[in-house]
Amino acid sequence: MPTLFKYDKGVKFLKKPEDLTLIADPTTVKAASECDASFITHAHTDHSLAFPNEGIRVYSTELASKLFEGLTSRKAKNTEFVNFNKTMNINDVDVRFIPAGHLLGAAQIVFYFEDLTIAYTGDISTDEMITVPKAAVPEDDIDILITEATYGKGDLFFDSRERIKASILKWVADNLQNNNVPVINIGHLGPAQEIIAYLNEMLSVDIYCDNRTSEINKVYNEEGQNLQWNRFDILNDSELKTERSLILLPRAAKELPDFLKTHKVSRSIITGQASRFAYSKFEQAFPFSMHANCNELLDHVKAVNPQKVYTLYGFDSELAAIIRQKLQLPAQPIKLSKKRLTLEEFF
Ligand SMILES: [Zn+2]
Ligand SMILES: [Zn+2]
């Protein structure tokens, strides 16, 4: 019997004849509890719901679980840690975690079923960055690639990360020079650490962030990064030197913290979504993302060179169409799969 797979509140695999079920990045406790094992690619909360549940057997990198704990203040339970680039046998299936870029500890997962080798990217970035390496390409032949498609649409505007970083730097420096406190909304986990690392390198500036970002920064530093920052929640108002202070706020924060209310501020936001939306409430919106953009996703798919591609998250139909057109590979969104693929159909 062939291995079956589909998207059902997570990427689900059914191995016959044993009726073994595995799920990657489950999005409900129920879906995960019904499976024999759950795999978590990385700590972002849309992928990591299974961590704090005693009843769910989880496999992840140790770093993903630490970052989850820093991000959510919840404990990961019943988790077995998996090392990168080491094949493990889990419930009689060989499984290998390889680096995904994106965040520290983020993995792509390769499942070696008897009839099919299936790679699932989770979220990936393919650029070499300061805080994360680029996504690895699986060494083995991949039959099925399930790739993320968050920004898998050709007409989204992304400049090179180096150029976007340079324009962030310029915006910060200009505001400091004018005695405005630059205030940037940015994702706690991933983008914040990359931008802190970059600004630490380029500029002598005191960076202040919230407690949660601070907890995540600590995990990055335990892994050999050298991030320098302060916490604004324990900041005494008089300590803020407007000519050399930069404030990072959580991405969704609307209100300024009280200590900033007496200062002249300029606000910007750093998010990949700025490639789609104007964010007119901010003076500047920088389309910087720790996700691969459309061209980078195409390059990754090409490098993996699978027999068939399934797309997931974001612009799944658009990316599948571009893959079919530009790479001449069969591709479709995994969520629209009408029925499970059989071995015969596959070949
Ligand atoms: Zn993510
Ligand atoms: Zn995601």
mmCIF file of C-alpha atoms and ligand atoms in Angstrom:
data_model
loop_
_atom_site.group_PDB
_atom_site.id
_atom_site.type_symbol
_atom_site.label_atom_id
_atom_site.label_comp_id
_atom_site.label_asym_id
_atom_site.label_seq_id
_atom_site.Cartn_x
_atom_site.Cartn_y
_atom_site.Cartn_z
ATOM 1 C CA MET A 1 0.000 0.000 0.000
ATOM 2 C CA PRO A 2 1.345 3.417 -0.886
ATOM 3 C CA THR A 3 1.920 6.179 1.605
ATOM 4 C CA LEU A 4 -0.911 8.712 1.578
ATOM 5 C CA PHE A 5 -0.595 12.366 2.435
ATOM 6 C CA LYS A 6 -2.833 15.398 2.577
ATOM 7 C CA TYR A 7 -3.318 18.686 4.362
ATOM 8 C CA ASP A 8 -5.718 18.351 7.263
ATOM 9 C CA LYS A 9 -4.953 20.848 10.038
ATOM 10 C CA GLY A 10 -1.297 20.081 9.438
ATOM 11 C CA VAL A 11 0.671 18.122 6.829
ATOM 12 C CA LYS A 12 -0.529 14.577 7.456
ATOM 13 C CA PHE A 13 0.990 11.281 6.358
ATOM 14 C CA LEU A 14 -0.613 7.861 6.533
ATOM 15 C CA LYS A 15 1.664 4.843 6.234
ATOM 16 C CA LYS A 16 -0.011 1.592 5.225
ATOM 17 C CA PRO A 17 -0.529 -1.200 6.112
ATOM 18 C CA GLU A 18 0.433 -0.219 9.677
ATOM 19 C CA ASP A 19 -1.998 2.742 9.734
ATOM 20 C CA LEU A 20 0.757 4.869 11.196
ATOM 21 C CA THR A 21 -0.131 8.573 11.086
ATOM 22 C CA LEU A 22 2.391 11.401 11.306
ATOM 23 C CA ILE A 23 1.639 15.109 11.212
ATOM 24 C CA ALA A 24 3.886 18.122 10.640
ATOM 25 C CA ASP A 25 3.054 21.562 12.077
ATOM 26 C CA PRO A 26 -0.404 20.575 13.364
ATOM 27 C CA THR A 27 -2.720 23.538 13.902
ATOM 28 C CA THR A 28 -5.145 21.950 16.362
ATOM 29 C CA VAL A 29 -4.561 19.852 19.467
ATOM 30 C CA LYS A 30 -7.201 17.399 18.244
ATOM 31 C CA ALA A 31 -5.457 16.804 14.897
ATOM 32 C CA ALA A 32 -2.142 16.246 16.667
ATOM 33 C CA SER A 33 -3.599 13.962 19.368
ATOM 34 C CA GLU A 34 -5.085 11.678 16.734
ATOM 35 C CA CYS A 35 -1.654 11.067 15.187
ATOM 36 C CA ASP A 36 1.153 8.801 16.376
ATOM 37 C CA ALA A 37 3.753 11.575 16.208
ATOM 38 C CA SER A 38 3.862 15.328 15.585
ATOM 39 C CA PHE A 39 6.748 17.209 13.977
ATOM 40 C CA ILE A 40 7.315 20.917 14.539
ATOM 41 C CA THR A 41 9.458 22.780 12.010
ATOM 42 C CA HIS A 42 9.949 25.989 13.999
ATOM 43 C CA ALA A 43 8.883 28.157 16.911
ATOM 44 C CA HIS A 44 6.443 30.578 15.223
ATOM 45 C CA THR A 45 3.067 30.039 16.846
ATOM 46 C CA ASP A 46 1.225 29.096 13.632
ATOM 47 C CA HIS A 47 3.514 26.023 13.466
ATOM 48 C CA SER A 48 4.227 25.188 17.099
ATOM 49 C CA LEU A 49 0.848 24.676 18.773
ATOM 50 C CA ALA A 50 1.672 21.079 19.737
ATOM 51 C CA PHE A 51 4.604 21.947 22.040
ATOM 52 C CA PRO A 52 2.862 22.535 25.376
ATOM 53 C CA ASN A 53 0.593 19.482 25.246
ATOM 54 C CA GLU A 54 1.539 16.497 27.350
ATOM 55 C CA GLY A 55 -0.661 14.193 25.257
ATOM 56 C CA ILE A 56 1.152 14.924 22.001
ATOM 57 C CA ARG A 57 4.421 13.242 21.123
ATOM 58 C CA VAL A 58 6.500 16.004 19.508
ATOM 59 C CA TYR A 59 9.754 15.916 17.561
ATOM 60 C CA SER A 60 11.609 19.193 17.011
ATOM 61 C CA THR A 61 14.995 20.823 17.322
ATOM 62 C CA GLU A 62 15.937 21.853 20.854
ATOM 63 C CA LEU A 63 16.294 25.456 19.692
ATOM 64 C CA ALA A 64 12.757 25.543 18.318
ATOM 65 C CA SER A 65 11.443 24.465 21.722
ATOM 66 C CA LYS A 66 13.588 27.052 23.560
ATOM 67 C CA LEU A 67 12.448 29.841 21.263
ATOM 68 C CA PHE A 68 8.837 28.721 21.654
ATOM 69 C CA GLU A 69 9.252 29.011 25.429
ATOM 70 C CA GLY A 70 10.841 32.486 25.116
ATOM 71 C CA LEU A 71 8.105 33.636 22.764
ATOM 72 C CA THR A 72 5.068 32.291 24.619
ATOM 73 C CA SER A 73 6.245 31.817 28.234
ATOM 74 C CA ARG A 74 4.788 28.286 28.005
ATOM 75 C CA LYS A 75 6.780 25.092 28.524
ATOM 76 C CA ALA A 76 7.310 22.563 25.757
ATOM 77 C CA LYS A 77 6.271 19.085 26.946
ATOM 78 C CA ASN A 78 6.727 15.514 25.744
ATOM 79 C CA THR A 79 9.243 16.642 23.119
ATOM 80 C CA GLU A 80 12.121 14.631 21.715
ATOM 81 C CA PHE A 81 14.926 16.720 20.281
ATOM 82 C CA VAL A 82 16.189 16.040 16.785
ATOM 83 C CA ASN A 83 19.598 17.169 15.524
ATOM 84 C CA PHE A 84 20.087 18.691 12.099
ATOM 85 C CA ASN A 85 21.467 16.464 9.330
ATOM 86 C CA LYS A 86 21.123 13.237 11.299
ATOM 87 C CA THR A 87 18.687 10.608 10.123
ATOM 88 C CA MET A 88 16.498 9.296 12.940
ATOM 89 C CA ASN A 89 14.164 6.369 12.868
ATOM 90 C CA ILE A 90 10.844 7.452 14.311
ATOM 91 C CA ASN A 91 7.990 4.928 14.442
ATOM 92 C CA ASP A 92 9.799 2.926 11.778
ATOM 93 C CA VAL A 93 10.151 5.846 9.358
ATOM 94 C CA ASP A 94 13.516 7.486 8.674
ATOM 95 C CA VAL A 95 13.265 11.236 9.205
ATOM 96 C CA ARG A 96 15.869 13.929 8.711
ATOM 97 C CA PHE A 97 15.764 17.585 9.805
ATOM 98 C CA ILE A 98 17.790 19.985 7.652
ATOM 99 C CA PRO A 99 18.259 23.770 8.142
ATOM 100 C CA ALA A 100 15.481 25.994 6.788
ATOM 101 C CA GLY A 101 17.034 29.433 7.412
ATOM 102 C CA HIS A 102 14.068 31.610 8.504
ATOM 103 C CA LEU A 103 14.788 31.431 12.268
ATOM 104 C CA LEU A 104 17.324 29.804 14.514
ATOM 105 C CA GLY A 105 16.469 26.138 14.901
ATOM 106 C CA ALA A 106 14.009 26.166 11.975
ATOM 107 C CA ALA A 107 13.959 22.905 10.028
ATOM 108 C CA GLN A 108 12.778 21.445 6.783
ATOM 109 C CA ILE A 109 11.840 17.814 7.303
ATOM 110 C CA VAL A 110 12.539 14.923 4.948
ATOM 111 C CA PHE A 111 10.429 11.778 5.443
ATOM 112 C CA TYR A 112 11.790 8.587 3.886
ATOM 113 C CA PHE A 113 8.795 6.322 3.382
ATOM 114 C CA GLU A 114 9.372 3.017 1.607
ATOM 115 C CA ASP A 115 7.666 4.195 -1.574
ATOM 116 C CA LEU A 116 8.124 7.969 -1.405
ATOM 117 C CA THR A 117 10.662 10.459 -0.145
ATOM 118 C CA ILE A 118 8.790 13.598 0.876
ATOM 119 C CA ALA A 119 10.378 16.902 1.882
ATOM 120 C CA TYR A 120 8.359 19.566 3.706
ATOM 121 C CA THR A 121 9.978 23.000 3.896
ATOM 122 C CA GLY A 122 8.084 24.584 6.791
ATOM 123 C CA ASP A 123 8.992 28.283 6.402
ATOM 124 C CA ILE A 124 12.280 28.927 4.599
ATOM 125 C CA SER A 125 14.720 31.631 3.636
ATOM 126 C CA THR A 126 17.434 31.001 1.086
ATOM 127 C CA ASP A 127 19.632 34.044 1.742
ATOM 128 C CA GLU A 128 22.722 33.764 3.921
ATOM 129 C CA MET A 129 21.891 36.152 6.768
ATOM 130 C CA ILE A 130 23.686 37.343 9.902
ATOM 131 C CA THR A 131 21.561 35.285 12.297
ATOM 132 C CA VAL A 132 20.611 32.286 10.139
ATOM 133 C CA PRO A 133 22.230 30.200 7.421
ATOM 134 C CA LYS A 134 20.419 29.716 4.144
ATOM 135 C CA ALA A 135 18.006 26.831 3.701
ATOM 136 C CA ALA A 136 19.738 23.559 2.861
ATOM 137 C CA VAL A 137 18.854 21.526 -0.219
ATOM 138 C CA PRO A 138 18.135 17.857 0.613
ATOM 139 C CA GLU A 139 21.002 15.606 -0.463
ATOM 140 C CA ASP A 140 18.741 12.773 -1.564
ATOM 141 C CA ASP A 141 16.351 12.528 -4.493
ATOM 142 C CA ILE A 142 13.007 13.973 -3.442
ATOM 143 C CA ASP A 143 9.798 12.589 -4.931
ATOM 144 C CA ILE A 144 7.401 15.086 -3.390
ATOM 145 C CA LEU A 145 8.283 18.586 -2.239
ATOM 146 C CA ILE A 146 5.752 20.397 -0.065
ATOM 147 C CA THR A 147 6.888 24.004 -0.083
ATOM 148 C CA GLU A 148 5.693 27.097 1.704
ATOM 149 C CA ALA A 149 4.273 29.837 -0.543
ATOM 150 C CA THR A 150 3.878 32.772 1.881
ATOM 151 C CA TYR A 151 5.221 35.269 -0.675
ATOM 152 C CA GLY A 152 4.856 32.993 -3.710
ATOM 153 C CA LYS A 153 3.439 35.630 -6.021
ATOM 154 C CA GLY A 154 5.504 37.113 -8.822
ATOM 155 C CA ASP A 155 4.486 40.762 -8.568
ATOM 156 C CA LEU A 156 5.191 41.388 -4.871
ATOM 157 C CA PHE A 157 7.923 43.938 -4.469
ATOM 158 C CA PHE A 158 11.001 42.772 -2.588
ATOM 159 C CA ASP A 159 14.314 44.536 -3.012
ATOM 160 C CA SER A 160 17.468 42.651 -1.996
ATOM 161 C CA ARG A 161 17.751 42.227 1.775
ATOM 162 C CA GLU A 162 21.054 44.122 1.747
ATOM 163 C CA ARG A 163 19.417 47.143 0.128
ATOM 164 C CA ILE A 164 16.388 47.065 2.417
ATOM 165 C CA LYS A 165 18.676 46.841 5.441
ATOM 166 C CA ALA A 166 20.661 49.822 4.118
ATOM 167 C CA SER A 167 17.485 51.889 3.748
ATOM 168 C CA ILE A 168 16.472 50.972 7.322
ATOM 169 C CA LEU A 169 19.905 52.096 8.477
ATOM 170 C CA LYS A 170 19.573 55.390 6.644
ATOM 171 C CA TRP A 171 16.092 56.016 8.062
ATOM 172 C CA VAL A 172 17.354 55.347 11.600
ATOM 173 C CA ALA A 173 20.458 57.530 11.171
ATOM 174 C CA ASP A 174 18.478 60.424 9.649
ATOM 175 C CA ASN A 175 16.015 60.404 12.526
ATOM 176 C CA LEU A 176 18.741 60.270 15.165
ATOM 177 C CA GLN A 177 20.393 63.222 13.519
ATOM 178 C CA ASN A 178 17.126 65.168 13.691
ATOM 179 C CA ASN A 179 16.648 64.202 17.342
ATOM 180 C CA ASN A 180 13.601 62.079 16.600
ATOM 181 C CA VAL A 181 13.492 58.761 18.406
ATOM 182 C CA PRO A 182 13.124 56.105 15.675
ATOM 183 C CA VAL A 183 10.445 53.575 16.664
ATOM 184 C CA ILE A 184 10.145 50.409 14.586
ATOM 185 C CA ASN A 185 7.361 47.812 14.698
ATOM 186 C CA ILE A 186 8.868 44.403 13.938
ATOM 187 C CA GLY A 187 8.174 40.679 14.512
ATOM 188 C CA HIS A 188 9.486 39.437 17.879
ATOM 189 C CA LEU A 189 11.117 36.327 16.575
ATOM 190 C CA GLY A 190 13.348 36.293 13.510
ATOM 191 C CA PRO A 191 13.209 39.753 11.919
ATOM 192 C CA ALA A 192 13.937 41.538 15.237
ATOM 193 C CA GLN A 193 17.142 39.543 15.836
ATOM 194 C CA GLU A 194 18.373 39.949 12.249
ATOM 195 C CA ILE A 195 17.818 43.728 12.300
ATOM 196 C CA ILE A 196 19.354 44.104 15.789
ATOM 197 C CA ALA A 197 22.436 42.186 14.598
ATOM 198 C CA TYR A 198 22.683 44.367 11.497
ATOM 199 C CA LEU A 199 22.249 47.692 13.325
ATOM 200 C CA ASN A 200 24.707 46.588 16.042
ATOM 201 C CA GLU A 201 27.269 46.074 13.281
ATOM 202 C CA MET A 202 26.596 49.302 11.444
ATOM 203 C CA LEU A 203 25.701 51.929 13.997
ATOM 204 C CA SER A 204 26.527 52.982 17.528
ATOM 205 C CA VAL A 205 22.987 53.101 18.864
ATOM 206 C CA ASP A 206 21.207 51.880 22.008
ATOM 207 C CA ILE A 207 18.469 49.474 20.943
ATOM 208 C CA TYR A 208 15.511 49.027 23.297
ATOM 209 C CA CYS A 209 12.955 46.240 22.978
ATOM 210 C CA ASP A 210 10.184 44.584 24.974
ATOM 211 C CA ASN A 211 10.649 41.730 27.407
ATOM 212 C CA ARG A 212 9.548 38.998 25.013
ATOM 213 C CA THR A 213 11.982 40.040 22.276
ATOM 214 C CA SER A 214 14.624 40.241 24.988
ATOM 215 C CA GLU A 215 13.993 36.604 26.030
ATOM 216 C CA ILE A 216 14.378 35.527 22.391
ATOM 217 C CA ASN A 217 17.553 37.592 21.991
ATOM 218 C CA LYS A 218 19.039 35.721 24.952
ATOM 219 C CA VAL A 219 18.479 32.380 23.210
ATOM 220 C CA TYR A 220 20.168 33.742 20.067
ATOM 221 C CA ASN A 221 23.168 34.854 22.123
ATOM 222 C CA GLU A 222 23.411 31.442 23.821
ATOM 223 C CA GLU A 223 23.815 30.133 20.256
ATOM 224 C CA GLY A 224 26.791 32.369 19.538
ATOM 225 C CA GLN A 225 25.185 35.586 18.312
ATOM 226 C CA ASN A 226 26.371 38.786 19.938
ATOM 227 C CA LEU A 227 23.193 40.851 20.051
ATOM 228 C CA GLN A 228 23.334 44.052 22.104
ATOM 229 C CA TRP A 229 20.079 45.511 23.407
ATOM 230 C CA ASN A 230 18.247 46.912 26.436
ATOM 231 C CA ARG A 231 14.713 46.463 27.735
ATOM 232 C CA PHE A 232 12.466 49.491 27.556
ATOM 233 C CA ASP A 233 10.013 48.204 30.157
ATOM 234 C CA ILE A 234 12.638 48.729 32.872
ATOM 235 C CA LEU A 235 13.857 52.003 31.392
ATOM 236 C CA ASN A 236 13.841 55.146 33.475
ATOM 237 C CA ASP A 237 12.531 58.006 31.313
ATOM 238 C CA SER A 238 15.547 60.198 31.961
ATOM 239 C CA GLU A 239 17.893 57.478 30.683
ATOM 240 C CA LEU A 240 16.643 57.709 27.111
ATOM 241 C CA LYS A 241 19.211 59.593 25.048
ATOM 242 C CA THR A 242 17.296 60.799 22.017
ATOM 243 C CA GLU A 243 20.408 61.228 19.914
ATOM 244 C CA ARG A 244 21.330 57.567 20.226
ATOM 245 C CA SER A 245 18.267 55.451 21.081
ATOM 246 C CA LEU A 246 16.165 53.234 18.853
ATOM 247 C CA ILE A 247 12.974 51.531 20.047
ATOM 248 C CA LEU A 248 11.632 48.224 18.687
ATOM 249 C CA LEU A 249 7.949 47.528 19.312
ATOM 250 C CA PRO A 250 6.016 44.304 18.627
ATOM 251 C CA ARG A 251 4.776 44.183 15.052
ATOM 252 C CA ALA A 252 1.103 44.752 15.943
ATOM 253 C CA ALA A 253 1.680 47.458 18.605
ATOM 254 C CA LYS A 254 -0.407 50.562 17.923
ATOM 255 C CA GLU A 255 0.083 52.632 21.066
ATOM 256 C CA LEU A 256 3.439 54.045 22.062
ATOM 257 C CA PRO A 257 4.707 53.024 25.515
ATOM 258 C CA ASP A 258 4.250 55.812 28.098
ATOM 259 C CA PHE A 259 7.922 56.710 28.338
ATOM 260 C CA LEU A 260 7.894 57.797 24.670
ATOM 261 C CA LYS A 261 4.951 60.140 24.990
ATOM 262 C CA THR A 262 7.130 63.107 25.931
ATOM 263 C CA HIS A 263 9.545 62.515 23.031
ATOM 264 C CA LYS A 264 9.503 63.385 19.363
ATOM 265 C CA VAL A 265 9.268 60.058 17.520
ATOM 266 C CA SER A 266 9.231 58.733 13.949
ATOM 267 C CA ARG A 267 7.551 55.425 13.314
ATOM 268 C CA SER A 268 8.209 52.726 10.753
ATOM 269 C CA ILE A 269 7.358 49.058 10.334
ATOM 270 C CA ILE A 270 9.477 46.169 9.090
ATOM 271 C CA THR A 271 7.427 43.320 7.618
ATOM 272 C CA GLY A 272 7.287 41.265 4.455
ATOM 273 C CA GLN A 273 3.640 42.291 4.214
ATOM 274 C CA ALA A 274 4.887 45.770 3.227
ATOM 275 C CA SER A 275 5.393 44.216 -0.225
ATOM 276 C CA ARG A 276 1.578 44.056 -0.431
ATOM 277 C CA PHE A 277 0.186 46.803 1.798
ATOM 278 C CA ALA A 278 0.933 50.504 2.179
ATOM 279 C CA TYR A 279 0.937 50.805 6.004
ATOM 280 C CA SER A 280 0.071 54.482 5.634
ATOM 281 C CA LYS A 281 0.004 55.071 9.413
ATOM 282 C CA PHE A 282 3.773 54.667 9.392
ATOM 283 C CA GLU A 283 6.262 57.092 7.954
ATOM 284 C CA GLN A 284 8.059 54.185 6.272
ATOM 285 C CA ALA A 285 7.273 50.508 5.707
ATOM 286 C CA PHE A 286 10.222 48.257 4.893
ATOM 287 C CA PRO A 287 9.439 44.998 3.018
ATOM 288 C CA PHE A 288 12.032 42.911 4.830
ATOM 289 C CA SER A 289 11.155 39.276 5.444
ATOM 290 C CA MET A 290 12.703 36.130 6.836
ATOM 291 C CA HIS A 291 10.626 34.215 4.254
ATOM 292 C CA ALA A 292 11.879 33.407 0.781
ATOM 293 C CA ASN A 293 10.305 35.607 -1.898
ATOM 294 C CA CYS A 294 8.833 34.181 -5.100
ATOM 295 C CA ASN A 295 12.102 34.000 -7.059
ATOM 296 C CA GLU A 296 13.907 32.470 -4.101
ATOM 297 C CA LEU A 297 11.174 29.839 -3.710
ATOM 298 C CA LEU A 298 11.487 29.006 -7.410
ATOM 299 C CA ASP A 299 15.267 28.660 -7.081
ATOM 300 C CA HIS A 300 14.799 26.364 -4.099
ATOM 301 C CA VAL A 301 12.274 24.160 -5.901
ATOM 302 C CA LYS A 302 14.616 23.998 -8.878
ATOM 303 C CA ALA A 303 17.546 22.992 -6.686
ATOM 304 C CA VAL A 304 15.515 20.266 -4.952
ATOM 305 C CA ASN A 305 14.235 19.088 -8.349
ATOM 306 C CA PRO A 306 11.373 16.886 -7.109
ATOM 307 C CA GLN A 307 8.981 14.817 -9.211
ATOM 308 C CA LYS A 308 6.040 16.853 -7.982
ATOM 309 C CA VAL A 309 5.465 19.982 -5.905
ATOM 310 C CA TYR A 310 2.671 20.836 -3.492
ATOM 311 C CA THR A 311 2.361 24.402 -2.237
ATOM 312 C CA LEU A 312 1.105 25.543 1.148
ATOM 313 C CA TYR A 313 0.370 28.841 2.983
ATOM 314 C CA GLY A 314 0.008 32.297 1.434
ATOM 315 C CA PHE A 315 -0.038 32.391 -2.365
ATOM 316 C CA ASP A 316 -0.255 28.637 -2.873
ATOM 317 C CA SER A 317 -2.201 28.629 -6.179
ATOM 318 C CA GLU A 318 -0.081 31.436 -7.627
ATOM 319 C CA LEU A 319 3.196 29.725 -6.754
ATOM 320 C CA ALA A 320 1.976 26.382 -8.115
ATOM 321 C CA ALA A 321 1.092 28.085 -11.427
ATOM 322 C CA ILE A 322 4.522 29.753 -11.650
ATOM 323 C CA ILE A 323 6.277 26.456 -10.902
ATOM 324 C CA ARG A 324 4.297 24.677 -13.634
ATOM 325 C CA GLN A 325 5.025 27.455 -16.091
ATOM 326 C CA LYS A 326 8.650 28.272 -15.347
ATOM 327 C CA LEU A 327 10.025 24.961 -14.118
ATOM 328 C CA GLN A 328 7.740 22.617 -16.066
ATOM 329 C CA LEU A 329 7.129 20.622 -12.927
ATOM 330 C CA PRO A 330 3.717 19.337 -11.865
ATOM 331 C CA ALA A 331 2.599 21.566 -8.998
ATOM 332 C CA GLN A 332 -0.621 22.206 -7.094
ATOM 333 C CA PRO A 333 -1.769 23.578 -3.763
ATOM 334 C CA ILE A 334 -1.861 20.771 -1.213
ATOM 335 C CA LYS A 335 -5.068 22.143 0.301
ATOM 336 C CA LEU A 336 -6.976 21.706 -2.955
ATOM 337 C CA SER A 337 -5.890 18.126 -3.538
ATOM 338 C CA LYS A 338 -9.211 16.468 -4.298
ATOM 339 C CA LYS A 339 -8.093 13.097 -3.138
ATOM 340 C CA ARG A 340 -5.022 11.451 -1.818
ATOM 341 C CA LEU A 341 -2.352 10.584 -4.293
ATOM 342 C CA THR A 342 -1.766 6.950 -5.039
ATOM 343 C CA LEU A 343 1.518 5.490 -6.192
ATOM 344 C CA GLU A 344 0.049 4.743 -9.623
ATOM 345 C CA GLU A 345 -1.155 8.303 -10.091
ATOM 346 C CA PHE A 346 2.148 9.627 -8.906
ATOM 347 C CA PHE A 347 4.081 7.802 -11.597
HETATM 348 ZN ZN ZN B 1 7.694 31.109 10.464
HETATM 349 ZN ZN ZN B 2 4.617 30.328 9.016
#
